[in-house]
Amino acid sequence: MKNKIVVVLVFLLLITTALTAQQTANEIMQKVMDVQKADSVAMDIRFSLIDAKGEERERRIQTLALTEGDLTSTITVFLSPASVRNTRFLTRERSDGGDDQWIFLPALGRVKRIASNEGGGSFMGSDFTYNDMSSTTYDTTEALHTLIGEELIDSRSAYKIVSVPYKQTGYVQTQIWVDKEFYLPLRVEFFEKDKTTVSKVLTTEKIEKVEDKWITKIVTMTTLATNHSTRVEILQAKYNAPMNSGYFTTKFLETGRP
Amino acid sequence: MRKVLATIIILLIATTAFAFDGFTDIFDSDDSFFETTSVEVKQQKLGLNGALSFNLEGMADTSGKEINTSINGGLNLDLNWKGSIVDAKATLDLIPKTDRTNMEWIDIFTTLSISTFFDWGRVEAGLLKKEWGSGDGIHVVDPLNAPDYRNGLVDDPLQMKMAEPMVMGTATLRDTSIDVIYKPMLIPMVAAESEKSRWLMPSPINPADIYSKLTSFGVDESWDFKYQVNTPEADELAKLSHSQWGARVKTTLGPADLGIIYYNGFYTTPSFKIGNIQEIIESLTVNAADKKLKVEIDLAFTRAQLFGLEATVVTGPLTFMLEGGFWLSEDYKGNDPLKYNNKAVYLAGVGFTIPKTSAYFSFTYSGEYILNFVEGDIVVQDPLNPFDIQIGDADYIQSLVSSNGKPYMNTLTAAFELPLAREKVNVRLGATYQIETKGYAIFPSVKWNLADDVQIKAVGRFFGTFDNFIPSMFNKWSKNDSLTVGISYLF
């Protein structure tokens, strides 16, 4: 549960707009970072957990992120299934770089302060984990990015970049294909410690223009060993929309009212 | 039952409702989700959630040769109506009990509340369950709801709380909130009353135990044995003199959530004394030829004030939980045998998610220390006194049944939870160990989500003690091990 908001952020990172030209790996990754910037982001997201037999289970969340100063607060509400409905999760970034996190579990009816979890636990039973995120940093200060070429991914021209995070908490290396036109990650491969075995693959299935931004509308993460996958569909996305700061409070967690 | 349902529905319609249907002010609300999970009623939302379950609990009979079964499934309904400034909520447990002929309101209403929201906070009124304290389900500074022991102990302490009539106002400013609570009457803890119940609480003053003590003094069936409990009437507990109130201030300071608590109320466990010890001794000695014996038990409730602190401190992957408090009794001098003394309470716990997994582990140490109580101080060495106590001091009797006669009681509680198969399966093991009585309870459970809305489960309850000679609820319930299998549909 504690990882959920972090995993949600992966979707924010997948949202970019188009830029141009020959660049270094760091410049490309910086653009991936820059184009997703917004004072506020709201997303309505559907997860489809698909097992090897093709059977699907759905989860639905809504998440809001608001940046004030340089600090970002994020609230996530779980809408379905019934077993997690009305679970609410608040993360507030501190100026020292850490996070404050609280969770509201409807079965308990109260707000609990919780520690952040830097483990590899699954997010809502999906193929996403916290480690997936920490291994997929686009920040040029957090990973060594190397441009190793250009390839076609589903007929789209893409930069192929190898990223090695300086702090290795999960995967030791990722390989990312960044769309040359829209600066969207089209494919990410996650490598095991041997740096040759790919354990998971993230693929972009659909991109769409929302307001002035191009976003990855649908992405799928597949765990190769089990052939289990998670399709993530952004049903709605809003950028820089007016957002009540009361949503990012423990009061909202407890009452559902800002 | 129909009348109850009709009343609730009317109440919900007559007022306006505590659920959350998404950020409807930000997202378009015209998609299928909102159409399928709520019904628009004049721009207000009526929500219906709940679970339909069927559980079968098996427990070996006292001979150990047969299995007694009971059905404890039913319908749990969560009705809520959300208006512009008012929420109404009713949670009902419509669970027939094969071993209970009458259902009381505490069996049906888990919550019945109306909440009004203001810019500065909210006011809630109704039958509420509220929780104070930072512990992981276990608390020592949470006096707001009395426990229900009629079905023994279960893994979820919240489930054992009874909803009570109360009004609670909460004012919020940034990360600081103030709760003010008022309860108009005293709702004491409840326990099994029938002498035949397997969940009868241990007590040196229940008739069976008293009678068994008296038999060694020559009392038998030929005696005219009378037993009388002088209990405060329900009307008495509903008088203004039994109202209770309290307040909590809670705030966030860096990596810590801190709370200060004041509560002016009652210990929910009744205090008692054996009212006629001297008369009993005389009946067993100088008047033994009369073969007449009457035992009178006086019950009372002790008013006390709680001064408490709670803290949750987060560091790295660890969440530390701390609670401490002091109960200042109306018998603060400790010289009224019918009332409980002052006591200090304390709790320290830690919880963490095991790295690289979704497994969660928590460990809690909690306890209490009764003041002005010297262990063994009032034990009478009189061989003619069947109860070993001179005047039946409430604290001493309580300590006899809960902490092996000690003025202190300490408990260790641990829980381990492991989601498996992408959260389709959840394995949990809860355990508690009471140090002074060497009693334990273990609660293993496995829940398997066949689908997102269908769950089957197997839940065990095991009680025992490492010392059969020390009285405790764990000892008394040691033959009450049970296994429950059930299926639930969530909607």
XYZ file of C-alpha atoms in Angstrom:
749
model
C 0.000 0.000 0.000
C 2.794 2.378 0.899
C 4.337 2.166 -2.530
C 1.232 3.081 -4.364
C 1.792 6.747 -4.751
C 5.329 6.247 -5.918
C 4.181 3.909 -8.599
C 1.550 6.379 -9.632
C 4.328 8.845 -10.311
C 5.617 6.605 -13.069
C 2.629 7.582 -15.082
C 3.349 11.225 -14.584
C 6.862 10.637 -15.843
C 5.509 9.015 -18.964
C 3.755 12.191 -19.976
C 5.661 14.506 -22.298
C 5.272 16.780 -25.321
C 7.140 16.953 -28.585
C 10.528 18.585 -29.004
C 13.368 18.165 -31.491
C 16.874 17.340 -32.831
C 20.153 15.557 -32.168
C 21.005 15.556 -28.517
C 22.966 13.818 -25.833
C 21.373 11.218 -23.597
C 21.235 13.669 -20.705
C 19.567 16.306 -22.857
C 16.980 13.817 -24.045
C 16.207 12.672 -20.539
C 16.069 16.246 -19.308
C 13.452 16.977 -21.973
C 11.473 13.970 -20.844
C 11.550 15.563 -17.416
C 10.861 19.117 -18.553
C 7.881 18.502 -20.772
C 5.931 16.771 -18.041
C 6.231 19.665 -15.623
C 2.978 21.137 -14.413
C 1.820 22.907 -11.297
C -0.907 20.358 -10.901
C -1.822 17.055 -12.487
C -4.977 15.014 -12.036
C -5.381 11.501 -13.374
C -8.119 8.947 -13.442
C -6.460 5.581 -13.989
C -7.604 2.041 -14.655
C -5.332 -0.913 -13.962
C -6.043 -4.219 -15.659
C -4.196 -7.139 -14.130
C -3.920 -9.861 -16.759
C -2.716 -13.317 -15.818
C -1.057 -15.833 -18.134
C -4.445 -17.285 -19.032
C -5.725 -13.883 -20.123
C -8.091 -13.441 -17.195
C -8.396 -9.810 -16.149
C -8.981 -8.040 -12.839
C -9.533 -4.291 -12.720
C -8.494 -1.609 -10.250
C -9.469 2.025 -10.469
C -7.692 4.966 -8.821
C -7.714 8.715 -9.047
C -4.656 10.728 -8.167
C -3.934 14.421 -7.801
C -0.509 16.043 -7.602
C 0.024 19.659 -6.635
C 3.367 21.456 -6.589
C 3.683 24.497 -4.359
C 7.117 26.038 -4.170
C 9.328 23.106 -5.061
C 7.381 20.640 -2.941
C 4.850 18.235 -4.394
C 1.908 16.750 -2.565
C 0.001 13.790 -3.951
C -3.315 12.287 -2.970
C -4.540 8.969 -4.332
C -7.991 7.549 -3.875
C -8.856 3.929 -4.591
C -12.264 3.581 -6.152
C -12.454 -0.120 -6.901
C -12.619 -3.021 -6.281
C -14.953 -3.004 -3.315
C -12.295 -4.465 -1.003
C -10.136 -1.319 -1.262
C -12.778 1.232 -2.130
C -12.360 4.573 -0.313
C -8.779 3.816 0.728
C -6.952 7.137 0.534
C -3.234 7.796 0.496
C -1.439 11.102 1.031
C 2.210 11.883 0.377
C 3.759 15.268 1.073
C 7.285 16.037 0.057
C 9.429 17.656 2.754
C 12.040 20.297 2.145
C 14.753 17.860 3.363
C 13.902 15.567 0.448
C 11.950 13.017 2.470
C 8.237 12.269 2.333
C 5.479 12.337 4.912
C 2.878 9.648 4.259
C -0.521 8.893 5.696
C -3.125 6.332 4.791
C -6.822 6.106 5.483
C -8.213 2.592 5.566
C -12.012 2.647 5.569
C -12.182 -0.585 7.562
C -10.299 1.137 10.404
C -12.017 4.465 9.918
C -8.947 6.431 10.938
C -5.825 7.970 9.465
C -2.477 6.265 10.098
C 0.964 7.744 9.714
C 3.170 5.264 7.845
C 6.793 4.895 6.893
C 7.861 4.961 3.290
C 8.667 1.582 1.866
C 11.661 1.206 -0.361
C 10.968 -2.447 -0.995
C 9.916 -4.429 -3.986
C 6.342 -5.031 -2.982
C 3.690 -5.152 -5.633
C 1.363 -2.207 -6.152
C -2.221 -3.462 -5.821
C -1.148 -6.862 -7.085
C 0.094 -5.319 -10.310
C 3.422 -5.799 -12.129
C 4.619 -2.418 -10.836
C 6.824 -2.068 -7.784
C 8.637 0.757 -6.105
C 11.882 -0.630 -7.449
C 10.594 -0.324 -10.983
C 10.310 3.371 -10.377
C 13.605 3.945 -8.666
C 15.297 2.069 -11.471
C 13.567 4.177 -14.100
C 14.744 7.576 -13.104
C 14.950 10.196 -15.794
C 16.779 12.585 -13.523
C 20.234 13.223 -14.897
C 21.641 13.537 -11.390
C 20.342 10.150 -10.326
C 21.504 7.931 -13.174
C 24.133 7.620 -15.832
C 22.372 7.845 -19.191
C 24.092 6.679 -22.374
C 22.676 7.114 -25.877
C 23.486 3.915 -27.739
C 21.555 4.456 -30.946
C 18.219 4.958 -32.645
C 15.630 2.324 -33.522
C 12.113 1.984 -34.817
C 9.529 0.970 -32.269
C 6.151 0.229 -33.821
C 7.093 2.369 -36.809
C 8.096 5.286 -34.621
C 11.629 6.579 -34.543
C 13.161 6.438 -31.074
C 16.341 7.157 -29.152
C 17.724 4.088 -27.417
C 19.247 4.942 -24.046
C 20.813 2.802 -21.348
C 20.349 4.098 -17.812
C 22.284 2.913 -14.786
C 21.020 4.389 -11.507
C 23.736 5.631 -9.183
C 21.845 4.228 -6.216
C 20.846 0.701 -7.084
C 17.802 -0.291 -5.085
C 16.234 -2.624 -7.622
C 17.191 -3.184 -11.182
C 20.787 -2.454 -12.013
C 20.029 -1.158 -15.482
C 17.193 -0.102 -17.737
C 17.023 0.344 -21.476
C 14.675 3.043 -22.663
C 13.378 3.918 -26.103
C 12.312 7.584 -26.212
C 10.056 8.789 -29.020
C 11.988 11.341 -31.108
C 8.952 13.420 -31.872
C 7.015 13.468 -28.619
C 9.705 12.539 -26.089
C 7.573 9.777 -24.694
C 9.119 6.566 -23.480
C 7.873 3.948 -25.924
C 9.498 0.954 -24.306
C 11.464 0.266 -21.137
C 13.303 -2.946 -20.368
C 14.287 -3.760 -16.786
C 17.412 -5.830 -16.294
C 18.348 -8.231 -13.534
C 21.671 -7.981 -11.764
C 23.481 -9.916 -14.474
C 22.690 -7.003 -16.836
C 21.679 -9.437 -19.587
C 18.410 -10.913 -18.335
C 15.334 -8.773 -18.916
C 12.759 -9.415 -16.199
C 10.072 -6.894 -17.128
C 9.090 -4.865 -20.156
C 7.043 -1.678 -20.195
C 5.474 -0.877 -23.551
C 3.445 2.092 -24.686
C 0.345 1.018 -26.536
C -1.361 4.305 -27.194
C -0.425 7.966 -27.080
C -2.868 10.828 -27.110
C -2.863 14.605 -26.968
C -4.518 15.971 -23.836
C -4.855 19.713 -23.690
C -1.410 20.812 -24.958
C 0.457 17.697 -23.909
C 1.020 14.327 -25.506
C 0.645 11.546 -23.011
C 1.002 7.803 -22.980
C -2.647 6.892 -22.813
C -2.095 3.166 -22.360
C 1.016 1.346 -21.161
C 1.542 -2.303 -20.304
C 4.085 -3.761 -17.909
C 4.824 -7.440 -18.451
C 6.677 -9.752 -16.085
C 8.375 -12.140 -18.489
C 8.900 -15.032 -16.078
C 5.209 -15.386 -15.306
C 3.729 -13.780 -18.427
C 1.580 -11.713 -16.087
C 0.978 -8.176 -17.234
C -0.636 -4.972 -16.059
C -2.251 -2.591 -18.512
C -2.566 0.960 -17.272
C -5.021 3.213 -18.987
C -5.288 6.893 -18.235
C -8.986 7.531 -18.521
C -8.727 11.243 -17.844
C -5.833 13.626 -17.356
C -5.973 17.286 -16.404
C -3.033 19.659 -16.252
C -2.693 22.884 -14.335
C -6.339 22.659 -13.370
C -7.379 24.628 -10.296
C -7.036 22.283 -7.345
C -8.288 22.713 -3.806
C -5.263 22.449 -1.488
C -7.637 20.962 1.074
C -7.386 17.677 -0.815
C -3.790 17.304 0.396
C -4.616 17.159 4.085
C -5.224 14.465 6.674
C -8.650 16.006 7.124
C -9.537 15.030 3.568
C -8.126 11.546 4.155
C -10.477 11.066 7.074
C -13.614 12.673 5.753
C -13.404 12.593 1.972
C -14.080 16.315 2.022
C -11.459 19.014 1.325
C -35.957 -6.112 11.685
C -38.033 -4.590 8.889
C -38.877 -1.689 11.154
C -35.212 -1.085 11.789
C -34.426 -1.066 8.075
C -37.335 1.201 7.313
C -36.225 3.596 10.028
C -32.713 3.755 8.631
C -33.886 4.367 5.095
C -36.247 7.091 6.250
C -33.448 8.654 8.275
C -31.176 8.647 5.261
C -33.798 10.190 3.052
C -34.837 12.739 5.626
C -31.312 14.018 6.096
C -28.818 14.404 3.428
C -24.696 11.426 3.515
C -19.189 9.706 4.371
C -18.211 8.061 1.208
C -16.119 9.475 -1.585
C -16.994 8.971 -5.228
C -13.889 10.436 -6.770
C -12.780 13.981 -7.491
C -15.972 14.935 -9.245
C -15.033 18.628 -9.236
C -11.987 17.827 -11.370
C -12.899 14.834 -13.510
C -15.880 14.548 -15.777
C -18.458 12.549 -13.933
C -20.373 11.306 -16.916
C -18.530 8.013 -17.293
C -19.822 4.604 -16.436
C -18.126 4.370 -13.049
C -20.276 6.987 -11.451
C -23.365 5.586 -13.037
C -22.807 2.133 -11.679
C -21.730 2.853 -8.136
C -24.069 5.515 -6.951
C -27.503 6.855 -7.537
C -28.011 10.554 -8.049
C -30.702 11.896 -5.753
C -31.219 15.579 -6.429
C -27.475 16.167 -6.736
C -26.835 14.134 -3.646
C -25.381 10.674 -3.621
C -26.833 7.618 -2.035
C -24.300 4.844 -1.666
C -24.797 1.229 -0.784
C -21.887 -1.073 -0.008
C -21.525 -4.131 2.087
C -20.874 -7.813 2.276
C -22.996 -10.897 2.277
C -21.259 -13.675 4.111
C -21.793 -17.176 5.344
C -19.463 -18.495 8.027
C -19.363 -21.817 9.767
C -17.424 -22.011 13.013
C -16.455 -25.323 14.489
C -15.374 -25.775 18.092
C -14.630 -28.975 19.937
C -17.105 -29.626 22.705
C -15.899 -29.755 26.275
C -15.478 -33.516 26.109
C -13.251 -33.104 23.072
C -15.097 -35.897 21.309
C -17.544 -33.869 19.243
C -17.470 -30.671 17.219
C -20.017 -27.974 17.982
C -20.832 -25.804 14.989
C -22.350 -22.366 14.751
C -23.322 -20.167 11.856
C -22.258 -16.550 12.134
C -22.585 -15.157 8.671
C -25.095 -12.553 7.602
C -25.516 -9.286 5.810
C -23.363 -6.248 6.491
C -24.855 -3.122 4.978
C -23.086 0.198 4.645
C -25.571 2.868 3.676
C -24.365 6.389 3.141
C -25.788 9.540 1.776
C -23.594 12.452 0.871
C -25.076 15.912 0.681
C -23.503 19.305 0.275
C -22.679 19.830 3.943
C -24.099 16.730 5.575
C -23.164 13.056 5.450
C -25.344 10.353 6.905
C -24.116 6.850 7.418
C -25.525 3.637 8.777
C -23.617 0.406 9.024
C -25.750 -2.530 9.982
C -24.750 -6.071 10.812
C -27.760 -8.215 10.152
C -26.213 -11.378 11.465
C -28.449 -14.005 12.961
C -26.916 -15.882 15.834
C -28.004 -19.399 16.494
C -26.946 -19.048 20.107
C -28.748 -15.783 20.728
C -32.473 -15.381 20.968
C -32.608 -11.604 21.222
C -30.651 -9.189 19.063
C -29.779 -5.947 20.746
C -28.824 -2.661 19.117
C -25.140 -3.368 19.773
C -25.521 -6.453 17.566
C -27.108 -4.556 14.692
C -25.658 -1.066 14.484
C -21.944 -0.843 13.881
C -22.362 2.811 13.045
C -25.268 5.184 12.807
C -24.110 8.723 12.303
C -24.957 12.104 10.921
C -22.070 14.435 10.179
C -22.256 18.105 9.414
C -19.296 19.816 7.829
C -18.130 23.363 8.274
C -15.156 25.280 6.975
C -13.392 24.758 10.282
C -14.312 21.159 10.859
C -17.244 18.870 11.461
C -19.696 17.589 14.030
C -20.709 13.921 14.157
C -23.537 12.520 16.200
C -25.063 9.093 16.582
C -23.895 5.631 17.447
C -20.203 5.908 16.746
C -17.034 3.867 16.987
C -14.013 6.087 17.450
C -10.389 5.302 18.055
C -7.757 7.311 19.912
C -4.127 6.294 20.211
C -1.315 5.467 17.834
C -1.055 1.691 18.309
C -1.672 -0.862 15.604
C -5.175 -1.763 16.757
C -4.015 -2.158 20.378
C -4.438 0.917 22.558
C -4.106 1.975 26.182
C -5.389 5.535 25.786
C -8.545 4.744 23.849
C -11.490 5.004 26.269
C -14.150 5.878 23.712
C -15.930 2.547 23.161
C -16.405 -0.352 25.524
C -15.388 -3.852 24.402
C -17.702 -6.759 23.726
C -16.357 -10.097 25.018
C -19.474 -12.151 24.352
C -17.716 -13.996 21.543
C -14.321 -14.152 23.186
C -11.309 -12.507 21.583
C -10.916 -11.954 17.856
C -7.946 -10.774 15.802
C -9.454 -7.350 15.136
C -9.858 -5.250 18.322
C -11.949 -2.717 16.417
C -14.480 -5.434 15.710
C -14.829 -5.988 19.442
C -15.783 -2.383 20.087
C -19.400 -1.435 20.530
C -20.823 1.636 18.870
C -21.987 4.107 21.494
C -24.163 7.208 21.539
C -21.886 10.208 21.341
C -21.338 13.598 19.808
C -17.947 14.507 18.466
C -16.781 17.856 17.177
C -13.546 18.176 15.262
C -11.864 21.459 14.435
C -8.969 21.432 12.009
C -6.315 23.995 11.241
C -3.624 22.846 8.814
C -2.057 19.737 10.414
C -3.583 20.293 13.822
C -6.951 18.980 14.899
C -8.948 19.129 18.094
C -11.536 16.469 18.899
C -14.094 17.199 21.576
C -16.320 14.295 22.508
C -19.385 13.963 24.672
C -21.090 10.729 25.665
C -24.409 11.178 27.450
C -24.418 7.796 29.165
C -22.174 5.013 30.354
C -22.094 1.908 28.164
C -20.109 -0.687 30.107
C -18.247 -3.595 28.585
C -20.364 -6.656 27.925
C -19.500 -10.277 28.466
C -21.283 -13.576 28.288
C -23.781 -13.871 31.094
C -25.097 -17.369 30.750
C -23.392 -19.848 32.998
C -23.519 -22.220 30.033
C -21.650 -19.887 27.714
C -18.186 -21.037 26.736
C -17.113 -17.394 26.631
C -17.910 -16.708 30.272
C -15.233 -14.424 31.643
C -13.197 -15.808 34.515
C -14.138 -14.304 37.811
C -13.750 -15.361 41.425
C -17.196 -13.959 41.983
C -19.241 -15.809 39.403
C -21.640 -18.300 40.974
C -19.992 -21.456 39.634
C -16.549 -20.472 40.887
C -17.911 -19.326 44.225
C -19.856 -22.507 44.680
C -16.817 -24.607 43.856
C -14.811 -22.741 46.504
C -17.566 -23.244 49.047
C -17.747 -26.982 48.518
C -14.418 -27.388 50.258
C -16.067 -25.747 53.286
C -18.772 -28.386 53.429
C -21.385 -26.659 51.314
C -23.378 -29.093 49.242
C -26.765 -29.434 47.577
C -28.513 -29.640 50.900
C -27.593 -26.041 51.617
C -29.874 -23.145 50.890
C -27.409 -21.264 48.725
C -28.376 -17.829 47.445
C -26.383 -15.624 45.164
C -27.218 -11.991 44.596
C -25.550 -9.422 42.394
C -26.392 -5.811 43.121
C -26.000 -4.242 39.680
C -26.538 -0.570 38.874
C -29.712 -0.190 36.854
C -29.504 0.792 33.191
C -31.522 3.901 33.991
C -28.887 4.877 36.512
C -26.132 4.636 33.893
C -28.101 6.914 31.585
C -28.288 9.745 34.108
C -26.395 12.941 33.516
C -24.051 12.027 36.363
C -22.789 9.187 34.158
C -22.106 11.356 31.124
C -18.520 11.449 29.897
C -16.465 13.822 27.874
C -12.981 14.298 26.575
C -10.743 16.046 24.127
C -7.719 15.294 22.018
C -5.315 17.674 20.336
C -3.326 16.116 17.528
C -0.642 17.649 15.376
C 2.197 16.811 13.040
C 5.762 17.794 13.907
C 8.308 16.692 11.320
C 8.373 12.881 11.185
C 6.013 12.554 14.144
C 2.276 12.727 14.741
C 1.646 13.697 18.344
C -1.516 13.748 20.421
C -2.522 14.908 23.881
C -5.610 13.347 25.437
C -7.876 14.244 28.315
C -10.904 12.132 29.150
C -13.296 12.366 32.037
C -15.331 9.192 32.170
C -15.461 5.724 33.642
C -13.526 2.501 33.579
C -15.797 0.386 31.371
C -15.063 -2.741 33.410
C -17.356 -2.895 36.421
C -15.710 -2.857 39.786
C -17.039 -5.202 42.438
C -16.664 -6.399 45.953
C -18.061 -9.254 47.957
C -20.380 -7.331 50.172
C -20.889 -9.718 53.059
C -17.642 -11.557 53.674
C -18.060 -11.579 57.437
C -21.590 -12.901 57.166
C -20.395 -15.661 54.820
C -17.667 -16.697 57.235
C -20.176 -16.852 60.042
C -22.555 -18.922 57.891
C -19.766 -21.409 57.287
C -18.712 -21.592 60.921
C -20.872 -20.630 63.879
C -24.125 -20.879 61.887
C -23.145 -23.865 59.764
C -25.917 -25.962 61.241
C -28.463 -23.681 59.587
C -27.127 -24.653 56.144
C -28.034 -21.238 54.825
C -25.647 -19.125 52.838
C -26.068 -15.937 50.902
C -23.368 -14.312 48.825
C -23.863 -10.705 47.841
C -21.809 -9.094 45.122
C -21.882 -5.338 44.795
C -21.120 -3.946 41.348
C -20.203 -0.350 40.611
C -18.455 1.751 38.048
C -15.449 3.899 38.801
C -15.230 7.429 37.495
C -11.741 8.378 36.422
C -9.846 10.910 34.372
C -7.339 9.915 31.754
C -4.338 12.089 30.965
C -2.745 10.569 27.900
C -0.161 11.021 25.200
C 0.143 9.327 21.845
C 2.880 9.482 19.231
C 3.658 7.933 15.889
C 7.239 8.452 14.793
C 8.484 7.438 11.383
C 12.126 6.786 10.688
C 13.293 4.990 7.568
C 11.078 1.949 6.961
C 10.045 1.777 10.645
C 6.923 3.175 12.224
C 7.190 3.528 15.995
C 3.991 3.759 18.032
C 3.958 5.088 21.574
C 1.149 5.636 24.071
C 1.227 6.546 27.719
C -1.347 7.667 30.216
C -2.412 8.058 33.788
C -5.922 7.218 35.019
C -6.778 9.361 38.022
C -9.548 7.496 39.828
C -12.269 8.953 42.030
C -10.703 6.574 44.584
C -7.378 8.277 44.138
C -6.341 7.375 47.683
C -6.992 3.728 46.983
C -9.033 3.145 50.118
C -12.480 2.412 48.673
C -12.730 -1.346 48.146
C -15.574 -0.929 45.675
C -13.695 1.367 43.303
C -10.656 0.917 41.165
C -7.449 2.743 42.035
C -5.337 5.046 39.923
C -3.279 3.319 37.278
C -0.587 4.067 34.738
C -0.827 2.637 31.230
C 1.845 2.333 28.582
C 2.394 1.001 25.078
C 5.318 0.807 22.683
C 5.193 -0.765 19.254
C 6.979 -0.933 15.952
C 5.712 -1.815 12.504
C 7.519 -2.261 9.241
C 7.171 -3.668 5.792
C 9.817 -6.283 5.213
C 12.152 -4.991 2.468
C 11.576 -6.225 -1.085
C 8.240 -7.734 -0.120
C 4.742 -6.613 0.725
C 4.908 -8.502 4.032
C 4.097 -6.412 7.089
C 5.171 -7.154 10.654
C 4.272 -5.350 13.836
C 5.162 -5.920 17.463
C 3.568 -4.219 20.446
C 4.269 -4.228 24.174
C 1.532 -2.811 26.368
C 0.583 -2.828 29.983
C -0.749 -1.162 33.073
C 0.336 -0.622 36.658
C -2.182 -0.184 39.479
C -1.130 2.317 42.110
C -1.647 2.029 45.894
C -1.782 -1.708 45.533
C 0.657 -3.890 47.337
C 0.752 -7.399 46.024
C -0.617 -9.788 48.634
C -1.228 -6.942 51.064
C -4.874 -7.775 51.610
C -4.681 -11.494 51.377
C -6.184 -12.906 54.496
C -4.485 -15.914 55.910
C -7.740 -16.898 57.585
C -8.426 -20.515 56.609
C -12.134 -19.899 57.192
C -12.345 -17.274 54.483
C -13.198 -19.007 51.214
C -12.198 -16.087 49.075
C -8.772 -15.275 50.467
C -9.724 -11.629 50.562
C -10.966 -9.657 53.479
C -13.341 -7.163 51.996
C -13.284 -8.017 48.313
C -11.266 -5.068 47.094
C -12.111 -4.397 43.445
C -8.501 -4.015 42.356
C -7.486 -7.208 44.064
C -10.341 -9.193 42.539
C -9.568 -7.746 39.146
C -5.891 -8.584 39.473
C -6.754 -12.118 40.543
C -8.512 -12.778 37.262
C -6.384 -10.762 34.907
C -2.809 -10.634 36.160
C -2.297 -13.483 38.611
C -2.771 -11.216 41.586
C -0.128 -8.759 40.480
C -0.676 -4.983 40.476
C 0.657 -4.885 36.942
C -0.232 -6.583 33.686
C 1.924 -6.727 30.583
C 1.056 -8.050 27.175
C 3.011 -8.766 24.014
C 1.214 -8.678 20.699
C 2.576 -9.473 17.268
C 1.083 -9.604 13.807
C 2.456 -10.757 10.478
C 0.666 -10.253 7.199
C 1.730 -11.569 3.826
C -0.098 -10.955 0.551
C 0.553 -13.655 -2.017
C -0.358 -14.394 -5.633
C -0.736 -10.713 -6.503
C -2.887 -10.046 -3.496
C -5.324 -12.828 -4.342
C -4.269 -14.583 -1.157
C -3.633 -12.951 2.179
C -2.009 -14.876 5.002
C -2.072 -13.385 8.478
C -0.891 -14.522 11.873
C -1.766 -12.562 14.985
C -0.697 -13.582 18.464
C -0.858 -12.197 21.962
C 0.870 -13.311 25.137
C -0.021 -12.099 28.606
C 3.148 -12.238 30.658
C 1.791 -12.533 34.218
C -0.767 -15.249 33.516
C 1.334 -16.937 30.828
C -1.782 -17.055 28.685
C -1.803 -16.769 24.926
C -4.103 -16.441 21.957
C -3.165 -17.189 18.363
C -5.164 -16.079 15.354
C -4.054 -17.520 12.021
C -6.078 -16.737 8.919
C -5.992 -17.251 5.176
C -8.186 -15.240 2.851
C -8.418 -16.059 -0.830
C -10.052 -13.686 -3.285
C -11.670 -15.958 -5.828
C -12.635 -12.770 -7.618
C -12.426 -9.123 -6.617
C -15.815 -9.380 -5.003
C -15.807 -12.967 -3.742
C -13.643 -14.056 -0.862
C -13.296 -17.338 0.949
C -11.505 -17.552 4.253
C -10.323 -19.848 6.988
C -9.781 -18.257 10.393
C -8.503 -19.983 13.503
C -8.665 -19.008 17.151
C -6.478 -20.812 19.629
C -6.287 -20.095 23.328
C -4.084 -21.577 25.981
C -1.693 -21.064 28.832
C 1.735 -22.235 29.809
C 0.591 -22.564 33.412
C -2.749 -24.250 34.014
C -2.836 -23.124 37.641
C -2.964 -19.405 36.924
C -6.502 -18.118 36.345
C -6.998 -16.038 33.215
C -9.365 -15.747 30.299
C -6.831 -17.641 28.189
C -6.881 -20.450 30.711
C -10.657 -20.440 31.025
C -11.089 -20.431 27.244
C -8.367 -22.974 26.560
C -10.946 -25.470 25.307
C -12.529 -22.889 23.009
C -10.182 -23.299 20.058
C -12.133 -22.897 16.868
C -11.847 -22.878 13.113
C -14.121 -20.804 10.924
C -14.548 -21.240 7.202
C -16.611 -18.773 5.255
C -17.409 -17.134 1.987
C -18.213 -13.451 1.431
C -19.558 -11.470 -1.451
C -18.520 -7.796 -1.388
C -20.626 -5.182 -3.123
